[in-house]
Tab-separated table of C-alpha atoms in Angstrom:
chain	number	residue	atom	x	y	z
A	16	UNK	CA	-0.532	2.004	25.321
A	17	UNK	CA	-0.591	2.197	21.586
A	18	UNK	CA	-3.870	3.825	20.787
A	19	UNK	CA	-6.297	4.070	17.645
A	20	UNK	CA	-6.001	7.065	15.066
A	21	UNK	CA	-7.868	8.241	12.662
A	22	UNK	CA	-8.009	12.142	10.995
A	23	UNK	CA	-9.061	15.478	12.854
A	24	UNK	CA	-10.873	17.290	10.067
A	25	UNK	CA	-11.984	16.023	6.851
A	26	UNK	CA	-10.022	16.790	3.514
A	27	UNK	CA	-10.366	16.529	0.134
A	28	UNK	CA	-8.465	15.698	-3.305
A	29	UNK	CA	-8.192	15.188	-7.067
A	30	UNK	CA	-6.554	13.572	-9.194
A	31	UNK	CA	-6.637	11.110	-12.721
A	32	UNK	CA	-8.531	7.566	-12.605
A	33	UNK	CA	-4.954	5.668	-14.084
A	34	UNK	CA	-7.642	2.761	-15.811
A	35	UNK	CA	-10.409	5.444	-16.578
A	36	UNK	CA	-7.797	8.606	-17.401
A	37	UNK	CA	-10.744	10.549	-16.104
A	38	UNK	CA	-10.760	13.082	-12.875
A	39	UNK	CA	-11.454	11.136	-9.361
A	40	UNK	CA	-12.317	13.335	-6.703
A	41	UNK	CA	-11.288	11.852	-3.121
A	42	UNK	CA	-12.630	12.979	-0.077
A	43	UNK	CA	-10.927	11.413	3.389
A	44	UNK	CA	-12.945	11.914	6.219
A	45	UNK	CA	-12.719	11.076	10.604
A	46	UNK	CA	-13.906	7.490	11.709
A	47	UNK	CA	-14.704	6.508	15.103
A	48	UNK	CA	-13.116	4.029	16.920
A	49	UNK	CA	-13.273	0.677	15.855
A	50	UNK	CA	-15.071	1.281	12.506
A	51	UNK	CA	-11.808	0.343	10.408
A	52	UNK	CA	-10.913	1.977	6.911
A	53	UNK	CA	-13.988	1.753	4.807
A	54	UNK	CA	-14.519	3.498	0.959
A	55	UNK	CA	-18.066	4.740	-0.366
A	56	UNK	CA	-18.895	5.197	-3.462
A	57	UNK	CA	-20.758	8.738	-3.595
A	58	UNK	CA	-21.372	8.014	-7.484
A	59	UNK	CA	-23.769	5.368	-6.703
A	60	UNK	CA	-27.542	6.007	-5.566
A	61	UNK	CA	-27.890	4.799	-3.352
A	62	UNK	CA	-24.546	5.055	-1.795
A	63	UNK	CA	-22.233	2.012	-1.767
A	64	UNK	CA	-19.498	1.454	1.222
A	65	UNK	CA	-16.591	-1.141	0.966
A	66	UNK	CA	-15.017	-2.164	4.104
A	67	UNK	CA	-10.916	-2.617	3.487
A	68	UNK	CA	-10.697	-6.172	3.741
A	69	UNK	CA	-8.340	-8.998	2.064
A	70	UNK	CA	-11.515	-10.881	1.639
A	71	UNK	CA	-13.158	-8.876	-0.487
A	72	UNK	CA	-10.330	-8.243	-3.088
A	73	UNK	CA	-11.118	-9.630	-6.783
A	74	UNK	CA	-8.834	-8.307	-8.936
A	75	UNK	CA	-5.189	-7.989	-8.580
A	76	UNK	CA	-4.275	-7.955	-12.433
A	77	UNK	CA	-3.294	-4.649	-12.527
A	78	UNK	CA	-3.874	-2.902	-9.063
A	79	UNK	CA	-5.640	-4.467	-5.692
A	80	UNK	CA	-9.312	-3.807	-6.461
A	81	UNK	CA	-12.443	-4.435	-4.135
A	82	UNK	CA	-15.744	-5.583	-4.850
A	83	UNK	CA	-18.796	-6.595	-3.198
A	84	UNK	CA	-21.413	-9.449	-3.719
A	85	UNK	CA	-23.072	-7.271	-6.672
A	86	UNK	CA	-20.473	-6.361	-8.530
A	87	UNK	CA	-19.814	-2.745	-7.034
A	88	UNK	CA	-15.775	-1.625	-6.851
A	89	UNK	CA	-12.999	0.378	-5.849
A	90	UNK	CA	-9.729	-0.156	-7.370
A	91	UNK	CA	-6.393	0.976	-7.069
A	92	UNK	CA	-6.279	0.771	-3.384
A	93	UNK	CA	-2.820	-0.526	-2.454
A	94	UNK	CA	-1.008	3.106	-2.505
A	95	UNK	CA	-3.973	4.861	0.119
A	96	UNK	CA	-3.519	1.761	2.112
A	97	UNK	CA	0.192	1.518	2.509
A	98	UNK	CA	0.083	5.509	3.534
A	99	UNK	CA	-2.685	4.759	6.348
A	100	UNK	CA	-1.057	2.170	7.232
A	101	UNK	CA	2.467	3.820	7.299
A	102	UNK	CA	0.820	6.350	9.965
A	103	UNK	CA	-0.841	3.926	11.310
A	104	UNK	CA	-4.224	5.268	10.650
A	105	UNK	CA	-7.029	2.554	11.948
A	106	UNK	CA	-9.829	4.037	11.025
A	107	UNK	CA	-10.829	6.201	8.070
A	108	UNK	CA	-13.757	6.606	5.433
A	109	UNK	CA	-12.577	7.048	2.131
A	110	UNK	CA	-15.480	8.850	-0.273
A	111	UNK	CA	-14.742	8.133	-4.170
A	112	UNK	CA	-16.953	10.039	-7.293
A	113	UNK	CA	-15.551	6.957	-9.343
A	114	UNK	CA	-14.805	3.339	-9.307
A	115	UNK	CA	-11.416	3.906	-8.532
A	116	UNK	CA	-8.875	6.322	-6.364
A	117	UNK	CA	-6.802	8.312	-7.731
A	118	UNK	CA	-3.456	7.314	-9.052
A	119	UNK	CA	-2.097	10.679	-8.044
A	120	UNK	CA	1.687	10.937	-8.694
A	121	UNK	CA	2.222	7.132	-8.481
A	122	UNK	CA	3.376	6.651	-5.015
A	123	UNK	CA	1.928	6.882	-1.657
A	124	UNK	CA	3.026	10.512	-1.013
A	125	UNK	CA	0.370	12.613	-2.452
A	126	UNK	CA	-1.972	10.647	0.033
A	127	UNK	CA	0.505	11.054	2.935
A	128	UNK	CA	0.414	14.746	2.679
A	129	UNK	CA	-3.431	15.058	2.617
A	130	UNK	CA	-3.338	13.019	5.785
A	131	UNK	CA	-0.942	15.197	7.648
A	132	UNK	CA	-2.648	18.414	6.559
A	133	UNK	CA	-5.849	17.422	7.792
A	134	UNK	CA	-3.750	16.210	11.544
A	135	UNK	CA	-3.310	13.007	12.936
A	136	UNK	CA	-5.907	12.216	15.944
A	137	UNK	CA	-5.726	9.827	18.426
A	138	UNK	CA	-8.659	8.044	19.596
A	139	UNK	CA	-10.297	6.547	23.186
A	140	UNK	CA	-9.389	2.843	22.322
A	141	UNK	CA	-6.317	0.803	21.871
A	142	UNK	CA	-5.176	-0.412	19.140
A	143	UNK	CA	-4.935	-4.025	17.672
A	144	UNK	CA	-1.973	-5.646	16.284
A	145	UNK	CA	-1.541	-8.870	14.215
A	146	UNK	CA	0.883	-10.830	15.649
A	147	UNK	CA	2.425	-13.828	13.373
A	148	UNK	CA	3.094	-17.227	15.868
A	149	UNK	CA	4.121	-19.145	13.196
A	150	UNK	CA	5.665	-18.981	9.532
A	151	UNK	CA	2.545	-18.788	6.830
A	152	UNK	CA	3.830	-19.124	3.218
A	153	UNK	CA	2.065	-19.071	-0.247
A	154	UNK	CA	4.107	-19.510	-3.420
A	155	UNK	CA	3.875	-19.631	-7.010
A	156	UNK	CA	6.730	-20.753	-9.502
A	157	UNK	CA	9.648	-19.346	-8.200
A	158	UNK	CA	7.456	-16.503	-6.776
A	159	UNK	CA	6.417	-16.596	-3.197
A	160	UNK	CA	5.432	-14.091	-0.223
A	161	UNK	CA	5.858	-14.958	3.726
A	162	UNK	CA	4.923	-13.940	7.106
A	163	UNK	CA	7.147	-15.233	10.238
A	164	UNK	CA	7.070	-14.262	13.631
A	165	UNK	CA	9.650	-11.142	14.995
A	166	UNK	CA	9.899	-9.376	17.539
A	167	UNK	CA	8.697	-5.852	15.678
A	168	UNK	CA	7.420	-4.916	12.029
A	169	UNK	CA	9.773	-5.475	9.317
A	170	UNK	CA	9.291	-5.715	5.694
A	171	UNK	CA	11.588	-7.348	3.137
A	172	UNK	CA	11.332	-7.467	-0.881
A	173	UNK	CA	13.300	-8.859	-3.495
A	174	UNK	CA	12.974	-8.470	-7.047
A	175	UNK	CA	14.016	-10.149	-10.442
A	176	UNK	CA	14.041	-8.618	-14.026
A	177	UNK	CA	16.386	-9.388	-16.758
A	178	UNK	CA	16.565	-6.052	-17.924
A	179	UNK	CA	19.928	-3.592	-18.705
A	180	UNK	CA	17.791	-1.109	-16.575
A	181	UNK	CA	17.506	-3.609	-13.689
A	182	UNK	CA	20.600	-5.709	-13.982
A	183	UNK	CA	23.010	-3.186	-11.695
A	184	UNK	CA	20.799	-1.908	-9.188
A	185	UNK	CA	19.745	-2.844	-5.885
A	186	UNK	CA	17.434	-5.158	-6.499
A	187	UNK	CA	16.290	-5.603	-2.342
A	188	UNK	CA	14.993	-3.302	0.420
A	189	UNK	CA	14.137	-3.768	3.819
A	190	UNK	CA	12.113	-1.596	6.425
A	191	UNK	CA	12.191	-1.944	9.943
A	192	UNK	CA	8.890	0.377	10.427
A	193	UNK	CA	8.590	3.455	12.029
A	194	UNK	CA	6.478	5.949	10.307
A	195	UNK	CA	9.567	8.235	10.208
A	196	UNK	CA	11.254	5.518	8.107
A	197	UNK	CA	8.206	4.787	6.432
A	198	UNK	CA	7.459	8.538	5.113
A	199	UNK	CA	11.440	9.023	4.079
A	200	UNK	CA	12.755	5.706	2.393
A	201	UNK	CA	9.083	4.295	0.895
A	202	UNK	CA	6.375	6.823	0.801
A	203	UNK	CA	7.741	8.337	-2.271
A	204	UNK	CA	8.998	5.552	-4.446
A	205	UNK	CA	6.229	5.190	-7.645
A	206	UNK	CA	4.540	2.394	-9.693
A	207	UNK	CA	6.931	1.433	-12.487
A	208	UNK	CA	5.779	-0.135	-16.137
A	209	UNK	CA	7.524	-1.236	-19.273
A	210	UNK	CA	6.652	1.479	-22.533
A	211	UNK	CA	5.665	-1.586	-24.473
A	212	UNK	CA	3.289	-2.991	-21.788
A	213	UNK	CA	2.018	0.676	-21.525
A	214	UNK	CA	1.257	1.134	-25.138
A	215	UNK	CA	-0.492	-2.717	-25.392
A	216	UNK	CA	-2.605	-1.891	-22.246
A	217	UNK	CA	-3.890	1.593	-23.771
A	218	UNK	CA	-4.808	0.321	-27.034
A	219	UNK	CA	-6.792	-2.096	-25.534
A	220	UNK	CA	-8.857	0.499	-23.422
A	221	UNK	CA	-6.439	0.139	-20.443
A	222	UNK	CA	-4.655	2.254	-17.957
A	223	UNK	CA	-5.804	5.357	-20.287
A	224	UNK	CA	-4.238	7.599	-17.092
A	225	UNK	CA	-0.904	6.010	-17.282
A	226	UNK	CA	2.208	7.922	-18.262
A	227	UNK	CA	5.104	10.101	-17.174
A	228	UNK	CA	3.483	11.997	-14.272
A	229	UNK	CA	2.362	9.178	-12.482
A	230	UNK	CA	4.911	6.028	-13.212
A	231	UNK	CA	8.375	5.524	-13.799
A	232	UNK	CA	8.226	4.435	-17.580
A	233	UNK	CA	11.464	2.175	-18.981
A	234	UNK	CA	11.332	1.060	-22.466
A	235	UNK	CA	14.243	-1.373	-23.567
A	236	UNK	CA	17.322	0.459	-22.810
A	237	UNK	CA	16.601	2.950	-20.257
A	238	UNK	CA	14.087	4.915	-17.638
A	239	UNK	CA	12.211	7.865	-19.892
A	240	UNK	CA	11.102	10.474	-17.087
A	241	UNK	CA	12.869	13.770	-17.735
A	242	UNK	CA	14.313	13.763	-13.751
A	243	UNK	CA	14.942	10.072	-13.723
A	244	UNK	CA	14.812	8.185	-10.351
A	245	UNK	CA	13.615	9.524	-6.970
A	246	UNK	CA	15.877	6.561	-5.291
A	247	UNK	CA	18.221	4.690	-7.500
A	248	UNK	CA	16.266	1.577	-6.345
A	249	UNK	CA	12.930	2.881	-6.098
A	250	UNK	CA	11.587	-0.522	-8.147
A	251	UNK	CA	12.055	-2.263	-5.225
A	252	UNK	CA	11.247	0.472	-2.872
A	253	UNK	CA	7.444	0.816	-4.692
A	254	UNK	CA	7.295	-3.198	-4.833
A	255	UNK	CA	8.019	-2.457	-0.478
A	256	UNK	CA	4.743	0.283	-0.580
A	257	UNK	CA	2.758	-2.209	-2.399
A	258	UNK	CA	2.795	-5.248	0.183
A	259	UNK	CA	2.794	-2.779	3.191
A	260	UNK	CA	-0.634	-1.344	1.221
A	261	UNK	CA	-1.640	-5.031	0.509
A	262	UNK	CA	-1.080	-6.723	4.189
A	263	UNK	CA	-3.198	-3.497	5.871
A	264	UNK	CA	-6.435	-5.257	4.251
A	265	UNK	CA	-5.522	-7.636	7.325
A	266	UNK	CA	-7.888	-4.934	9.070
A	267	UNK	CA	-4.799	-4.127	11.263
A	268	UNK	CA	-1.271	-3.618	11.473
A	269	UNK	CA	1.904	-6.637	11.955
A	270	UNK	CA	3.817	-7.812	14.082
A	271	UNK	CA	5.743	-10.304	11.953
A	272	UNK	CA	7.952	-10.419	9.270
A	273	UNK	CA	7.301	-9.620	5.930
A	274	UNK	CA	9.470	-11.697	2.959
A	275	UNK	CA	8.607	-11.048	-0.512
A	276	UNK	CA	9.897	-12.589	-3.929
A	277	UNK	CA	9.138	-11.607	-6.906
A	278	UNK	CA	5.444	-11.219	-4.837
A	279	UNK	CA	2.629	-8.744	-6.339
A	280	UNK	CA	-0.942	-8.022	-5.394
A	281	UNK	CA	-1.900	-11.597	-6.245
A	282	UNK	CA	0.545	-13.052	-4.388
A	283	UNK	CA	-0.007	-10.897	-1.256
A	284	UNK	CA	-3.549	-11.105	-1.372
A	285	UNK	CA	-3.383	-15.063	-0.978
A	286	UNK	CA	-1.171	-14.565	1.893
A	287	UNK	CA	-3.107	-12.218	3.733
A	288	UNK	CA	-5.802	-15.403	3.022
A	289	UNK	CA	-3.602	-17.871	4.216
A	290	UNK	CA	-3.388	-15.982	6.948
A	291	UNK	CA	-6.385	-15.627	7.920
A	292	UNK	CA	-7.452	-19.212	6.840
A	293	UNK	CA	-4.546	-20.339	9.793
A	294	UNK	CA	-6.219	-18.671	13.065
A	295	UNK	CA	-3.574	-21.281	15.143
A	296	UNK	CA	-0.803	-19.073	13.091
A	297	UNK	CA	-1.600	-15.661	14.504
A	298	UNK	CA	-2.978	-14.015	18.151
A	299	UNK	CA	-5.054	-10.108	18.280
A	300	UNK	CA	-2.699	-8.724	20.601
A	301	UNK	CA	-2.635	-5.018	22.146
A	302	UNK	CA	0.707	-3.030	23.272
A	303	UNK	CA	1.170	-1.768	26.667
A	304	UNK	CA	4.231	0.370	27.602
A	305	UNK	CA	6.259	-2.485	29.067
A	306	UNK	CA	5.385	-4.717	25.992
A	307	UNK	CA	9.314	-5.450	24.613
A	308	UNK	CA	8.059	-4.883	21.455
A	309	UNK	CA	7.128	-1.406	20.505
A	310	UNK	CA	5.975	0.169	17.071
A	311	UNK	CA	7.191	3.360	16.748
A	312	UNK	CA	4.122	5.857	15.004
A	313	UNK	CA	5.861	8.659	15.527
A	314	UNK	CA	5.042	12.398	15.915
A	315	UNK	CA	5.350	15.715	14.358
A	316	UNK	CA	6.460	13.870	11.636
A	317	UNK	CA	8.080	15.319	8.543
A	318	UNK	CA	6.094	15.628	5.277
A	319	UNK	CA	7.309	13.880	2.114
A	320	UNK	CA	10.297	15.479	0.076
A	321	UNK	CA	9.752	17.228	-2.823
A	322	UNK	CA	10.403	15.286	-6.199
């Protein structure tokens, strides 16, 4: 039976606010069963928590941000996310000295590695899975984001960018989840973003933590980090991180399959709604051993590569 986790110990990080360009400090600490992935705001007096939920998301211009009914957020969610739910974390709270968590090195890795070195636990409870019955869809323009039924957890994005950095890459990636597969082919892939968009954004007050250490950067020609790529198609690959990071404010993992087009937080935000909008579309289910389909956590599992 495929049981809850959460953390053994509690642990603690830094890093730079990517909209504030000031230091966040993070602090990830054990949940008890059933409690679900929640973030508090230690900055606030009184203290403010956030449950992880696709319901409360209000802001997906730039990042998947949360915010409750007065205002209070967290943003900059989606790479945490896709790591707990990558090791299939269930519950988890999240304690934040800002409005946002740290952007880190741009990918999900940095948080991956915290929640290795302080050990995966498993808890007294099973755990629940999402399980897609029938095809939900959302689109916009030629845009669009779906969740079918399948026999496992797969993920599948596409993108589309007429640029000569773009045009002769691999421009699609799929994952068939384990965690294994998870921590080697997506964990590591970072946010991307156009010099000109960059420079526009900061000028305006925005994304003053943006730059080389934490994004791949491409201005009209070419990709401007000194050591290039980490995966010749690691657009796509951080596009993957982002929806698995975006679908885990379900409140619990999928069994479905993932298609994404040209999709982005928006996009996968109003699916997760549709979603949850269509109860007819989609069961609770829990795994026993005999189940035939099986999601593959994984253990002693290998810590992200190096850059």
């Amino acid at each position: 039976m495929a049981r809850q986790r959460s953390i053994r110990e509690p642990i603690a990080g830094s890093g730079i606010g990517v909209h504030s360009g000031r230091r966040v400090d993070i602090r990830l600490l054990p949940a008890p069963a059933d409690s679900g992935i929640r973030f508090r705001r230690t900055d606030l007096d009184p203290v403010v928590e956030l449950p992880a939920r696709a319901d409360l998301v209000r802001d997906t211009q730039l990042c998947t941000a949360l915010a409750n009914e007065d205002g209070v957020r967290v943003a900059t969610i989606e790479h945490l996310m896709s790591a707990l739910a990558g090791l299939g974390i269930d519950n988890l709270t999240i304690e934040l000295n800002a409005p946002e968590v740290p952007i880190m090195d741009g990918s999900a890795a940095p948080f991956v590695y915290l929640l290795q070195q302080a050990g995966i636990r498993e808890l007294d409870a099973l755990k629940t899975f999402i399980h897609i019955s029938d095809t939900i869809e959302v689109r916009e323009g030629d845009k669009w984001a779906r969740l079918s039924p399948h026999n496992g957890c797969c993920f599948d994005f596409t993108i589309e960018f007429d640029h000569p950095v773009f045009r002769h890459r691999n421009n699609h990636t799929r994952l068939d989840f384990t965690s294994r597969r998870y921590i080697r082919d997506i964990s590591r892939a970072r946010t991307f973003g156009f010099l000109r968009d960059i420079e526009y954004l900061q000028s305006h007050g925005l994304t003053l933590g943006g730059g080389l250490d934490n994004a791949v950067v491409v201005d009209d020609y070419r990709v401007l980090n000194e050591h290039g790529l980490r995966f010749d198609d690691e657009f796509v690959r951080h596009k993957l991180l982002d929806a698995v990071g975006d679908l885990y404010l379900l409140g619990a993992p999928l069994i479905g399959h993932y298609q994404g087009y040209k999709s982005g937080h928006d996009l996968n935000n109003k699916l997760c709604l549709a979603l949850l909008a269509a109860p007819q579309s989609w069961q609770r289910i829990q795994l026993d051993r005999d189940s035939d389909i099986q999601i593959d956590y994984g253990e002693n599992l290998p810590l992200p590569q190096a850059s």
